[in-house]
Short mmCIF file of C-alpha atoms in Angstrom, two decimals:
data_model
loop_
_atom_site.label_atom_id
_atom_site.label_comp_id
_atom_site.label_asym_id
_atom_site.label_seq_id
_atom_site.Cartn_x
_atom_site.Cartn_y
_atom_site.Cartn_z
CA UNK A 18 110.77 109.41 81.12
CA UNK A 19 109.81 105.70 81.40
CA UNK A 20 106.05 106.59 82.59
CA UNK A 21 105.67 108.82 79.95
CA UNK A 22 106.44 105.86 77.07
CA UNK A 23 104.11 103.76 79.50
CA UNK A 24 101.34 106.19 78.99
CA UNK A 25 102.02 106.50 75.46
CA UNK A 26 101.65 102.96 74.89
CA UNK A 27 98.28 102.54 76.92
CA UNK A 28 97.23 105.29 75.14
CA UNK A 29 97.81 102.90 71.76
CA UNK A 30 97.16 99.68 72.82
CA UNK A 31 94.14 100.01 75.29
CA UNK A 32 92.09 101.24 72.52
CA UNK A 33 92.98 98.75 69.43
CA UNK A 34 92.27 95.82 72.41
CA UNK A 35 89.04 97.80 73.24
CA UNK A 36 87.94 98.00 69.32
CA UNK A 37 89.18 94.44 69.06
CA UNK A 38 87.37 92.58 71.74
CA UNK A 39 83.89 94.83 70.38
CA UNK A 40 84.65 93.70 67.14
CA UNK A 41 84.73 90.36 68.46
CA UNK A 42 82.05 90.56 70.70
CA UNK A 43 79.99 92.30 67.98
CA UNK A 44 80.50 88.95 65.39
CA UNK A 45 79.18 86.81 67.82
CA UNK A 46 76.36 88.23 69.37
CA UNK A 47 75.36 91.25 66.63
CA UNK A 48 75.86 94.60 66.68
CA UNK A 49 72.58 95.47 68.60
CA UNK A 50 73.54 93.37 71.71
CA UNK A 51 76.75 94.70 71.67
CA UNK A 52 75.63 98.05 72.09
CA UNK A 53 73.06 96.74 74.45
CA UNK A 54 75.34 95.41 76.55
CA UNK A 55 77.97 97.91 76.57
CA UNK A 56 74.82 100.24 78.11
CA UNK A 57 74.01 97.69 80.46
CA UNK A 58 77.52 97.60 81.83
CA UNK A 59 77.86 101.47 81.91
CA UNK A 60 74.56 101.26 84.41
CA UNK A 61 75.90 98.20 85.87
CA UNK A 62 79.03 100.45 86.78
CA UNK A 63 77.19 103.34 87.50
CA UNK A 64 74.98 101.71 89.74
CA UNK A 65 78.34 100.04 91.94
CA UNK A 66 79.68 102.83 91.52
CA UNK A 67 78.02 104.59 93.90
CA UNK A 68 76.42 101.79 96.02
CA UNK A 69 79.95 100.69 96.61
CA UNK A 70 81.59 104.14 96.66
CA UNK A 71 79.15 105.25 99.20
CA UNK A 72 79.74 101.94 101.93
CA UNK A 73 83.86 103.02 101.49
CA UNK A 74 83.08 106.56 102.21
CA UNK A 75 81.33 105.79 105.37
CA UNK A 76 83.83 103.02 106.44
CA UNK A 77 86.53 105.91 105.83
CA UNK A 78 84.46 108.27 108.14
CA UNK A 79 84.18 105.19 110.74
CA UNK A 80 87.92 105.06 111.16
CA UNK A 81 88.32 108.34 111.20
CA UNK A 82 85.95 109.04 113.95
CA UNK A 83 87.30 105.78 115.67
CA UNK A 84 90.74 106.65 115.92
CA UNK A 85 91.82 103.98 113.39
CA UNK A 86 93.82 104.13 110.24
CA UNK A 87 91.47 104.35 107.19
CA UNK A 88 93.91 102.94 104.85
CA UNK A 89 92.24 99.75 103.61
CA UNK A 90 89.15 101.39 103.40
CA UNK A 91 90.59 104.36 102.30
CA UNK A 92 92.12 102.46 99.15
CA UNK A 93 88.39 100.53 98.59
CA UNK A 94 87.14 103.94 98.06
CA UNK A 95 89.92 104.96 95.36
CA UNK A 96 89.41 101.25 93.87
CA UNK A 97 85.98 101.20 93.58
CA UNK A 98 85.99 105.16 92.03
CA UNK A 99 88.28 103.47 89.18
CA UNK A 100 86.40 100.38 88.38
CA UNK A 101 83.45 102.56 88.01
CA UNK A 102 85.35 105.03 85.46
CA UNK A 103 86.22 101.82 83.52
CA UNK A 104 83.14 100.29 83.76
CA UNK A 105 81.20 103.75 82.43
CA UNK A 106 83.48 103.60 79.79
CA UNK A 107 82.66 101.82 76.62
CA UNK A 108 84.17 98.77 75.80
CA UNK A 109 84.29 95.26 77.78
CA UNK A 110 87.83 94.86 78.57
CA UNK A 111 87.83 97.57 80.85
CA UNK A 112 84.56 96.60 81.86
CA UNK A 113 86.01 93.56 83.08
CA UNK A 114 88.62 95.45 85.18
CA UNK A 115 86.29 97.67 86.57
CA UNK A 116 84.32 94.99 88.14
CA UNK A 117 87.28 93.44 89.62
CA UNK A 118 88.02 96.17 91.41
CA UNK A 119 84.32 96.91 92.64
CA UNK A 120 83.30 93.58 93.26
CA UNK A 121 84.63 93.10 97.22
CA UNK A 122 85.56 89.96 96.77
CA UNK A 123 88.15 90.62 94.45
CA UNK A 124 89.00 94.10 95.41
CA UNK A 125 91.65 92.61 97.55
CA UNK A 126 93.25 91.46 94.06
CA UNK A 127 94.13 95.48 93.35
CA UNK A 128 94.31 96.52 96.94
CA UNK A 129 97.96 95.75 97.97
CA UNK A 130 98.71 96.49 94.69
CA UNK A 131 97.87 99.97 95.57
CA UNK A 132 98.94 99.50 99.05
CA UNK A 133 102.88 98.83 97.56
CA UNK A 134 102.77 101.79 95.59
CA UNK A 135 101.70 103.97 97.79
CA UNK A 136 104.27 102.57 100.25
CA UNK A 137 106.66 103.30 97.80
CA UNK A 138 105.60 106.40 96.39
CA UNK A 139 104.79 108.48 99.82
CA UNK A 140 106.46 109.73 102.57
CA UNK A 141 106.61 106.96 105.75
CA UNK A 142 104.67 109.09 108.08
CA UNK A 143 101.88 109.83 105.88
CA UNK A 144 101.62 105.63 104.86
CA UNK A 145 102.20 104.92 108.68
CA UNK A 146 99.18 107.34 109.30
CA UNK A 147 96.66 106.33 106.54
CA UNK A 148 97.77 102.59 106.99
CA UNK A 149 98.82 101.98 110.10
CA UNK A 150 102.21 100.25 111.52
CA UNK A 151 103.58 97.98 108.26
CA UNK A 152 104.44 94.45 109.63
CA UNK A 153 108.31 93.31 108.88
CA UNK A 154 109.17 89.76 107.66
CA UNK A 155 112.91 89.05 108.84
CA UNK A 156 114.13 86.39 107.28
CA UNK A 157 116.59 84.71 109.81
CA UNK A 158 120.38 83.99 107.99
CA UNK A 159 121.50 80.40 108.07
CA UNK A 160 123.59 79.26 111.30
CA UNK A 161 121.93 82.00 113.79
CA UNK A 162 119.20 80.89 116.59
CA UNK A 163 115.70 82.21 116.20
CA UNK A 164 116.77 83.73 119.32
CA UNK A 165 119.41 85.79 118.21
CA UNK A 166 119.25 89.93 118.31
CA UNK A 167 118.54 91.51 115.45
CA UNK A 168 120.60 94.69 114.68
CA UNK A 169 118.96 97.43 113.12
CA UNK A 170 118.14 101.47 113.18
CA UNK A 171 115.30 102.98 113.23
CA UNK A 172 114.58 105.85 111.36
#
């Protein structure tokens, strides 16, 4: 029930800050540039979209042919497919989202984002197989040696 009054406030808000920042944008630089630059980014996204969507793909294929887990380059591929649907559509706030999350050097901004939720969301074998073994921090309790056994069960 909580997702649903998530999406149901995206679904409000997104668009009035969309309007807003065009209206904004709009007043400063006219309404012709506006609309010139909102087609410029849609190419601009298009373009990534599928320069950057087709280097993930064949990293993906790499792994998989390697033997390795495709995980981070799985979830570049899935990142850069949904900066490019922001970026093709119109408005500059989303624009601006969309090329975070194609742009590599910032992809890593969104990437354990995705990475938690996955974790979270699917079953342990299937995020052990697409991301390889997670790393565990232990933190150590006050008064034991670093040296001390850690009890635990595996599952």
């Amino acid at each position: 029930m909580r997702t649903l009054w998530l999406v149901l406030a995206a679904l409000i808000v997104v668009p009035v800050v969309e309007i807003a920042a065009l209206v904004a944008v709009g007043q400063v630089i006219g309404l012709g540039w506006t609309l010139l630059l909102m087609l410029a980014t849609s190419a601009l996204g298009g373009w990534l979209l599928r320069r950057e969507g087709g280097r993930a793909w064949r990293a993906v294929q790499t792994d998989v042919q390697e033997g390795r887990a495709p995980g981070r380059h799985a979830t570049d591929g899935i990142l850069v497919f949904v900066g490019g649907v922001l970026m093709l559509v119109p408005g500059f706030v989303s624009d601006v989202f969309g090329m975070l999350m194609i742009a590599p050097p910032t992809r890593g901004l969104f990437r354990g984002l995705v990475e938690r939720v996955a974790t979270r969301r699917l079953d342990p074998r299937l995020t052990n197989d697409l991301f390889g073994p997670r790393t565990v921090k232990i933190r150590a309790q006050h008064g034991t040696s670093p040296d001390a056994p850690i009890e635990g069960e595996i599952v």
